Tab-separated table of C-alpha atoms in Angstrom:
chain	number	residue	atom	x	y	z
A	1	MET	CA	-66.069	6.807	7.657
A	2	ALA	CA	-65.183	9.587	10.115
A	3	PRO	CA	-67.753	12.429	10.347
A	4	ALA	CA	-66.939	15.736	8.613
A	5	LYS	CA	-65.279	18.300	10.825
A	6	ASP	CA	-67.712	20.980	9.585
A	7	PRO	CA	-70.874	19.129	8.477
A	8	LYS	CA	-72.957	22.306	8.032
A	9	ARG	CA	-70.473	23.713	5.459
A	10	LEU	CA	-70.368	20.382	3.653
A	11	ALA	CA	-74.213	20.308	3.533
A	12	PHE	CA	-74.247	23.901	2.285
A	13	ALA	CA	-71.727	22.974	-0.457
A	14	ILE	CA	-74.012	20.116	-1.512
A	15	CYS	CA	-76.926	22.537	-1.746
A	16	GLU	CA	-74.809	24.891	-3.875
A	17	PHE	CA	-73.937	22.007	-6.181
A	18	LEU	CA	-77.623	21.051	-6.510
A	19	LYS	CA	-78.602	24.668	-7.182
A	20	GLU	CA	-75.979	24.960	-9.951
A	21	SER	CA	-77.206	21.685	-11.492
A	22	VAL	CA	-80.902	22.774	-11.667
A	23	ALA	CA	-80.358	24.713	-14.896
A	24	ASP	CA	-79.229	21.549	-16.725
A	25	LYS	CA	-82.201	19.441	-15.652
A	26	SER	CA	-85.812	19.035	-16.804
A	27	SER	CA	-88.560	20.770	-14.853
A	28	ASP	CA	-89.402	17.615	-12.902
A	29	ASP	CA	-85.766	17.021	-11.970
A	30	ALA	CA	-85.310	20.695	-11.107
A	31	GLU	CA	-88.298	20.567	-8.782
A	32	SER	CA	-86.881	17.443	-7.085
A	33	MET	CA	-83.547	19.218	-6.529
A	34	GLU	CA	-85.300	22.241	-5.028
A	35	VAL	CA	-87.065	19.910	-2.600
A	36	ALA	CA	-83.697	18.266	-1.765
A	37	ILE	CA	-82.115	21.669	-1.050
A	38	GLN	CA	-84.968	22.516	1.297
A	39	VAL	CA	-84.752	19.177	3.111
A	40	ILE	CA	-80.948	19.471	3.563
A	41	SER	CA	-81.279	23.074	4.787
A	42	ASP	CA	-83.868	22.076	7.381
A	43	SER	CA	-81.882	18.999	8.445
A	44	PHE	CA	-78.638	20.952	9.071
A	45	GLY	CA	-80.259	24.103	10.423
A	46	PHE	CA	-79.440	26.817	7.914
A	47	ASP	CA	-81.377	29.013	5.498
A	48	PHE	CA	-79.866	28.486	2.046
A	49	SER	CA	-81.415	31.725	0.754
A	50	ASP	CA	-80.035	33.894	3.608
A	51	GLU	CA	-77.124	36.058	2.319
A	52	SER	CA	-75.349	36.313	5.668
A	53	GLN	CA	-75.384	32.502	6.032
A	54	GLN	CA	-74.213	32.146	2.440
A	55	LYS	CA	-71.130	34.273	3.253
A	56	ALA	CA	-70.415	32.237	6.391
A	57	LEU	CA	-70.915	28.755	4.939
A	58	SER	CA	-70.125	28.953	1.195
A	59	ILE	CA	-66.872	27.421	-0.102
A	60	LYS	CA	-66.828	29.560	-3.277
A	61	PRO	CA	-64.923	30.245	-5.461
A	62	ALA	CA	-64.230	26.529	-5.062
A	63	GLY	CA	-67.034	24.158	-5.786
A	64	LEU	CA	-67.964	20.665	-4.646
A	65	ALA	CA	-67.468	19.276	-8.172
A	66	THR	CA	-63.935	20.757	-8.375
A	67	ILE	CA	-62.998	19.400	-4.961
A	68	PHE	CA	-64.314	15.992	-5.910
A	69	ASP	CA	-62.252	15.964	-9.141
A	70	VAL	CA	-59.128	16.807	-7.150
A	71	PHE	CA	-59.870	13.986	-4.764
A	72	VAL	CA	-60.380	11.463	-7.568
A	73	ASN	CA	-57.104	12.479	-9.297
A	74	THR	CA	-55.208	12.263	-6.017
A	75	GLN	CA	-56.551	8.792	-5.363
A	76	LYS	CA	-55.457	7.749	-8.840
A	77	LYS	CA	-51.911	9.029	-8.301
A	78	VAL	CA	-51.678	7.303	-4.942
A	79	ALA	CA	-52.763	4.035	-6.540
A	80	GLU	CA	-50.165	4.442	-9.312
A	81	ALA	CA	-47.428	5.209	-6.768
A	82	LYS	CA	-48.315	2.090	-4.812
A	83	GLY	CA	-48.130	0.057	-8.004
A	84	ASN	CA	-44.724	1.539	-8.940
A	85	HIS	CA	-43.441	0.936	-5.435
A	86	LYS	CA	-44.523	-2.671	-5.664
A	87	GLU	CA	-42.802	-2.992	-9.040
A	88	GLY	CA	-39.676	-1.381	-7.562
A	89	ASP	CA	-39.674	-3.825	-4.701
A	90	ASP	CA	-40.034	-6.665	-7.154
A	91	SER	CA	-37.109	-5.342	-9.245
A	92	LYS	CA	-34.863	-5.048	-6.193
A	93	ALA	CA	-35.725	-8.580	-5.151
A	94	GLN	CA	-34.939	-9.879	-8.640
A	95	ALA	CA	-31.656	-7.933	-8.657
A	96	GLU	CA	-30.636	-9.457	-5.338
A	97	ALA	CA	-31.452	-12.915	-6.684
A	98	ALA	CA	-29.299	-12.281	-9.773
A	99	LYS	CA	-26.429	-11.068	-7.571
A	100	ALA	CA	-26.661	-14.214	-5.437
A	101	VAL	CA	-26.362	-16.382	-8.556
A	102	GLY	CA	-23.396	-14.262	-9.691
A	103	ASN	CA	-21.667	-14.819	-6.342
A	104	LYS	CA	-22.157	-18.553	-6.685
A	105	LEU	CA	-20.705	-18.504	-10.199
A	106	MET	CA	-17.688	-16.537	-8.925
A	107	ALA	CA	-17.040	-19.252	-6.335
A	108	GLU	CA	-17.141	-21.788	-9.176
A	109	LYS	CA	-14.674	-19.602	-11.173
A	110	LYS	CA	-17.208	-19.139	-13.983
A	111	TYR	CA	-16.330	-15.491	-14.407
A	112	GLN	CA	-18.050	-14.762	-17.725
A	113	ALA	CA	-21.328	-16.203	-16.443
A	114	ALA	CA	-20.924	-14.217	-13.203
A	115	ILE	CA	-20.419	-11.002	-15.203
A	116	ALA	CA	-23.684	-11.698	-17.054
A	117	LYS	CA	-25.576	-12.152	-13.769
A	118	TYR	CA	-24.148	-8.998	-12.206
A	119	THR	CA	-25.078	-7.127	-15.386
A	120	GLU	CA	-28.637	-8.430	-15.008
A	121	ALA	CA	-28.711	-7.157	-11.414
A	122	ILE	CA	-27.474	-3.728	-12.545
A	123	GLU	CA	-30.174	-3.503	-15.224
A	124	LEU	CA	-32.811	-4.196	-12.556
A	125	ASP	CA	-31.314	-1.805	-9.989
A	126	GLY	CA	-28.591	0.494	-11.267
A	127	SER	CA	-28.291	2.395	-7.984
A	128	ASN	CA	-26.637	-0.416	-6.019
A	129	ALA	CA	-22.847	0.036	-5.687
A	130	VAL	CA	-22.356	-3.606	-4.655
A	131	TYR	CA	-23.413	-4.894	-8.068
A	132	TYR	CA	-20.815	-2.740	-9.869
A	133	ALA	CA	-18.074	-3.684	-7.386
A	134	ASN	CA	-18.889	-7.377	-7.743
A	135	ARG	CA	-18.810	-7.147	-11.513
A	136	ALA	CA	-15.457	-5.328	-11.236
A	137	ALA	CA	-14.110	-8.291	-9.262
A	138	ALA	CA	-15.398	-10.691	-11.929
A	139	TYR	CA	-13.788	-8.617	-14.696
A	140	SER	CA	-10.441	-8.664	-12.856
A	141	GLN	CA	-10.621	-12.425	-12.335
A	142	ASP	CA	-11.311	-12.769	-16.051
A	143	GLY	CA	-8.273	-10.602	-16.866
A	144	ASP	CA	-10.261	-7.567	-18.049
A	145	HIS	CA	-8.757	-5.038	-15.636
A	146	ALA	CA	-9.696	-1.977	-17.731
A	147	ASN	CA	-13.410	-2.757	-17.362
A	148	ALA	CA	-12.802	-3.515	-13.689
A	149	VAL	CA	-11.520	0.045	-13.227
A	150	GLU	CA	-14.608	1.470	-14.961
A	151	ASP	CA	-17.016	-0.579	-12.835
A	152	SER	CA	-15.142	0.458	-9.683
A	153	LYS	CA	-15.649	4.093	-10.656
A	154	ARG	CA	-19.379	3.480	-11.183
A	155	ALA	CA	-19.611	1.833	-7.764
A	156	ILE	CA	-17.973	4.880	-6.179
A	157	GLU	CA	-20.402	7.181	-8.015
A	158	ALA	CA	-23.309	5.156	-6.619
A	159	ASP	CA	-21.856	5.117	-3.090
A	160	PRO	CA	-18.700	7.185	-2.388
A	161	ASP	CA	-18.414	5.581	1.071
A	162	TYR	CA	-18.228	2.001	-0.196
A	163	SER	CA	-14.643	1.037	0.693
A	164	LYS	CA	-14.683	-2.228	-1.263
A	165	ALA	CA	-15.062	-0.262	-4.511
A	166	TYR	CA	-11.696	1.425	-3.847
A	167	SER	CA	-10.144	-1.968	-3.102
A	168	ARG	CA	-11.418	-3.323	-6.428
A	169	MET	CA	-10.060	-0.255	-8.225
A	170	GLY	CA	-6.661	-0.560	-6.544
A	171	HIS	CA	-6.378	-4.217	-7.543
A	172	ALA	CA	-7.296	-3.469	-11.163
A	173	TYR	CA	-4.801	-0.608	-11.397
A	174	PHE	CA	-2.102	-2.798	-9.815
A	175	CYS	CA	-2.688	-5.547	-12.402
A	176	LEU	CA	-2.470	-2.937	-15.176
A	177	GLY	CA	0.931	-1.858	-13.801
A	178	ASN	CA	-0.431	1.549	-12.814
A	179	TYR	CA	0.985	1.398	-9.297
A	180	THR	CA	0.646	5.113	-8.502
A	181	ASP	CA	-3.119	5.073	-9.104
A	182	ALA	CA	-3.335	1.779	-7.207
A	183	ILE	CA	-1.710	3.436	-4.191
A	184	GLU	CA	-4.187	6.324	-4.364
A	185	ALA	CA	-7.167	3.941	-4.558
A	186	TYR	CA	-5.955	1.827	-1.616
A	187	GLU	CA	-5.301	4.922	0.486
A	188	MET	CA	-8.841	6.197	-0.194
A	189	GLY	CA	-10.250	2.803	0.770
A	190	LEU	CA	-8.246	2.717	4.007
A	191	LYS	CA	-9.608	6.121	4.985
A	192	LEU	CA	-13.047	4.514	4.969
A	193	ASP	CA	-11.913	1.176	6.438
A	194	PRO	CA	-8.664	1.793	8.397
A	195	THR	CA	-8.484	-1.727	9.868
A	196	ASN	CA	-8.702	-3.609	6.558
A	197	ALA	CA	-5.586	-5.832	6.674
A	198	ALA	CA	-5.897	-7.034	3.069
A	199	MET	CA	-5.989	-3.478	1.761
A	200	LYS	CA	-2.986	-2.518	3.906
A	201	GLN	CA	-0.996	-5.409	2.449
A	202	SER	CA	-2.032	-4.478	-1.094
A	203	LEU	CA	-0.999	-0.871	-0.478
A	204	ALA	CA	2.422	-2.028	0.736
A	205	SER	CA	2.839	-4.187	-2.396
A	206	ALA	CA	1.984	-1.256	-4.677
A	207	LYS	CA	4.462	0.995	-2.862
A	208	GLY	CA	7.082	-1.756	-3.145
A	209	LYS	CA	6.571	-1.901	-6.921
A	210	VAL	CA	7.039	1.863	-7.202
A	211	GLY	CA	10.267	1.531	-5.190
A	212	GLU	CA	11.533	-1.293	-7.421
A	213	ILE	CA	10.896	0.758	-10.553
A	214	GLY	CA	12.791	3.702	-9.074
A	215	ALA	CA	15.754	1.494	-8.108
A	216	ALA	CA	15.858	-0.167	-11.536
A	217	SER	CA	15.839	3.232	-13.212
A	218	SER	CA	18.775	4.365	-11.065
A	219	SER	CA	20.779	1.196	-11.810
A	220	ARG	CA	20.222	1.612	-15.554
A	221	SER	CA	21.586	5.150	-15.466
A	222	ALA	CA	24.715	4.150	-13.442
A	223	PRO	CA	26.526	2.171	-16.233
A	224	SER	CA	25.983	5.058	-18.612
A	225	SER	CA	27.731	7.404	-16.237
A	226	ALA	CA	30.631	4.962	-15.768
A	227	ALA	CA	30.990	4.444	-19.503
A	228	ALA	CA	31.311	8.178	-20.071
A	229	GLY	CA	34.824	8.142	-18.589
A	230	ASN	CA	35.929	4.728	-19.865
A	231	PRO	CA	37.638	4.753	-23.264
A	232	PHE	CA	37.148	0.959	-23.534
A	233	ALA	CA	33.404	0.912	-22.789
A	234	GLY	CA	31.495	-1.516	-24.962
A	235	MET	CA	34.574	-3.544	-25.896
A	236	GLY	CA	34.030	-6.508	-23.580
A	237	GLY	CA	35.332	-7.228	-20.103
A	238	GLY	CA	38.831	-8.511	-19.455
A	239	ALA	CA	41.076	-8.955	-16.431
A	240	GLY	CA	41.258	-6.080	-13.985
A	241	GLY	CA	38.373	-4.321	-15.702
A	242	MET	CA	40.359	-3.890	-18.921
A	243	PRO	CA	38.852	-4.705	-22.354
A	244	ASP	CA	39.035	-8.123	-23.938
A	245	LEU	CA	41.442	-7.984	-26.893
A	246	GLY	CA	39.317	-10.295	-29.028
A	247	SER	CA	36.315	-8.030	-28.570
A	248	MET	CA	38.428	-4.988	-29.341
A	249	LEU	CA	39.763	-6.469	-32.600
A	250	SER	CA	36.253	-7.452	-33.698
A	251	ASN	CA	34.902	-3.978	-32.914
A	252	PRO	CA	34.747	-1.878	-36.139
A	253	GLU	CA	34.964	1.360	-34.194
A	254	PHE	CA	38.105	0.214	-32.390
A	255	MET	CA	39.770	-0.924	-35.608
A	256	LYS	CA	38.948	2.414	-37.209
A	257	MET	CA	40.419	4.163	-34.189
A	258	ALA	CA	43.580	2.003	-34.390
A	259	SER	CA	44.005	2.833	-38.062
A	260	ASN	CA	43.686	6.551	-37.329
A	261	MET	CA	46.240	6.180	-34.512
A	262	MET	CA	48.871	4.683	-36.786
A	263	GLN	CA	48.441	7.554	-39.250
A	264	ASN	CA	49.069	10.095	-36.518
A	265	PRO	CA	52.736	11.278	-36.733
A	266	ALA	CA	52.906	11.792	-32.973
A	267	ILE	CA	51.792	8.188	-32.368
A	268	SER	CA	54.283	6.855	-34.937
A	269	GLU	CA	57.084	8.727	-33.167
A	270	MET	CA	55.956	7.389	-29.765
A	271	MET	CA	55.893	3.788	-31.014
A	272	LYS	CA	59.659	4.046	-31.554
A	273	ASN	CA	60.009	4.036	-27.761
A	274	PRO	CA	61.214	0.519	-26.742
A	275	LYS	CA	58.954	0.387	-23.687
A	276	VAL	CA	55.879	1.241	-25.740
A	277	ALA	CA	56.820	-1.325	-28.379
A	278	GLU	CA	57.345	-3.938	-25.658
A	279	MET	CA	53.950	-3.092	-24.159
A	280	ALA	CA	52.256	-3.585	-27.542
A	281	GLN	CA	53.987	-6.950	-28.091
A	282	ASN	CA	52.974	-8.187	-24.610
A	283	MET	CA	49.364	-7.186	-25.220
A	284	MET	CA	49.288	-9.156	-28.487
A	285	LYS	CA	50.736	-12.254	-26.774
A	286	ASP	CA	48.707	-12.078	-23.564
A	287	PRO	CA	45.676	-9.717	-23.439
A	288	SER	CA	45.342	-10.356	-19.696
A	289	ALA	CA	48.780	-8.774	-19.160
A	290	LEU	CA	47.212	-5.379	-19.891
A	291	ALA	CA	45.856	-5.201	-16.335
A	292	GLY	CA	49.386	-5.705	-14.924
A	293	MET	CA	50.846	-3.144	-17.267
A	294	MET	CA	48.244	-0.608	-16.201
A	295	SER	CA	49.486	-0.953	-12.609
A	296	ASP	CA	52.992	0.078	-13.751
A	297	PRO	CA	53.260	3.885	-13.380
A	298	ALA	CA	55.617	4.133	-16.344
A	299	MET	CA	53.275	2.138	-18.598
A	300	ARG	CA	50.310	4.118	-17.373
A	301	SER	CA	52.159	7.332	-18.214
A	302	GLN	CA	52.795	6.075	-21.733
A	303	LEU	CA	49.101	5.153	-22.167
A	304	ASP	CA	48.072	8.587	-20.920
A	305	ALA	CA	50.426	10.082	-23.471
A	306	LEU	CA	48.742	8.010	-26.185
A	307	SER	CA	45.363	9.254	-25.005
A	308	ALA	CA	46.528	12.866	-24.948
A	309	ALA	CA	47.760	12.473	-28.490
A	310	GLY	CA	44.186	11.670	-29.571
A	311	GLY	CA	44.675	7.996	-30.168
A	312	LEU	CA	42.333	6.480	-27.584
A	313	PRO	CA	38.550	6.581	-27.660
A	314	GLY	CA	36.937	8.938	-25.187
A	315	ALA	CA	40.148	10.977	-24.751
A	316	PRO	CA	39.619	14.712	-24.376
A	317	ALA	CA	40.732	16.836	-27.304
A	318	PRO	CA	43.969	18.702	-26.603
A	319	ALA	CA	43.528	22.315	-25.663
A	320	VAL	CA	44.269	24.950	-28.282
A	321	GLY	CA	47.923	25.866	-27.992
A	322	GLY	CA	48.537	22.789	-25.800
A	323	GLY	CA	50.302	19.445	-26.253
A	324	SER	CA	50.800	19.464	-30.004
A	325	GLY	CA	52.332	22.932	-29.828
A	326	GLY	CA	54.813	21.701	-27.228
A	327	SER	CA	55.818	18.820	-29.499
A	328	ALA	CA	56.336	21.238	-32.336
A	329	LYS	CA	58.754	23.260	-30.216
A	330	LYS	CA	60.781	20.118	-29.368
A	331	ASN	CA	60.935	19.130	-33.054
A	332	LYS	CA	62.098	22.630	-33.852
A	333	LYS	CA	64.995	22.304	-31.401
A	334	LYS	CA	65.981	18.950	-32.954
A	335	LYS	CA	66.262	20.599	-36.349
């Protein structure tokens, strides 16, 4: 043991402790303590009864007993800390062992068993981001991508600079079809690990999926726009882009439209035109002839007239005071 830095003060403190203990002892013990105080005083060269020396050497208001209690409690805490540290070291070692078994099970494609081992590692040491990221990978391999996302988030909470956690999250989001979040996760991971080729490729795949979805959405909206101006939309495809007659005749809406046409006086009058009648007969004999007729300006004019009269689907309604009024004037002249 190293010698005290101030042995005289320590000896004086011992004498104070003995003096305070005299009152609790029998007369024989008290006399022995008095002798001890005198011997210590002589040995260390001070006069215990001298007031000036008492002021210079006393440790009051502290006392030797109080200081000793503090020392004992400190030693106890140090011993407990050492024990906890040893237990912590043991837990970390056990966690690493469980992770190693989990890795082996992953290689054997035993994903459920691997998840159990990674869970064991997390229970032993919940501060290690690797364990959460590894369990996320096992969840994804087992098809549980939602839990893989959650474990990836926990890994990032444990270590925000662990790039592999972002890679795991990106993969899980990609498999869930959430390509936008996958892109964000991969980009965060590449900020931490810019040279990671696998993550770059995964990011490109996610961006490609977003592009495909956008293109598919655009192509779905295009036919709708085309159909808006096509009076035969939904009636089947025929030659030259014209409708198939069989489909038209089996279409309830078309047959209803045809019935309404024939009840229209303007249409009935127009059907008396030999060219229009001939066109109708040709269509009944050969539906494919409709495409050729549509290329004839005269036939096209007649069809436009039918449309203007309100007989064809999708035709704009005549303006107020428009076509029908003109017809009325002509009829008036005939009368």
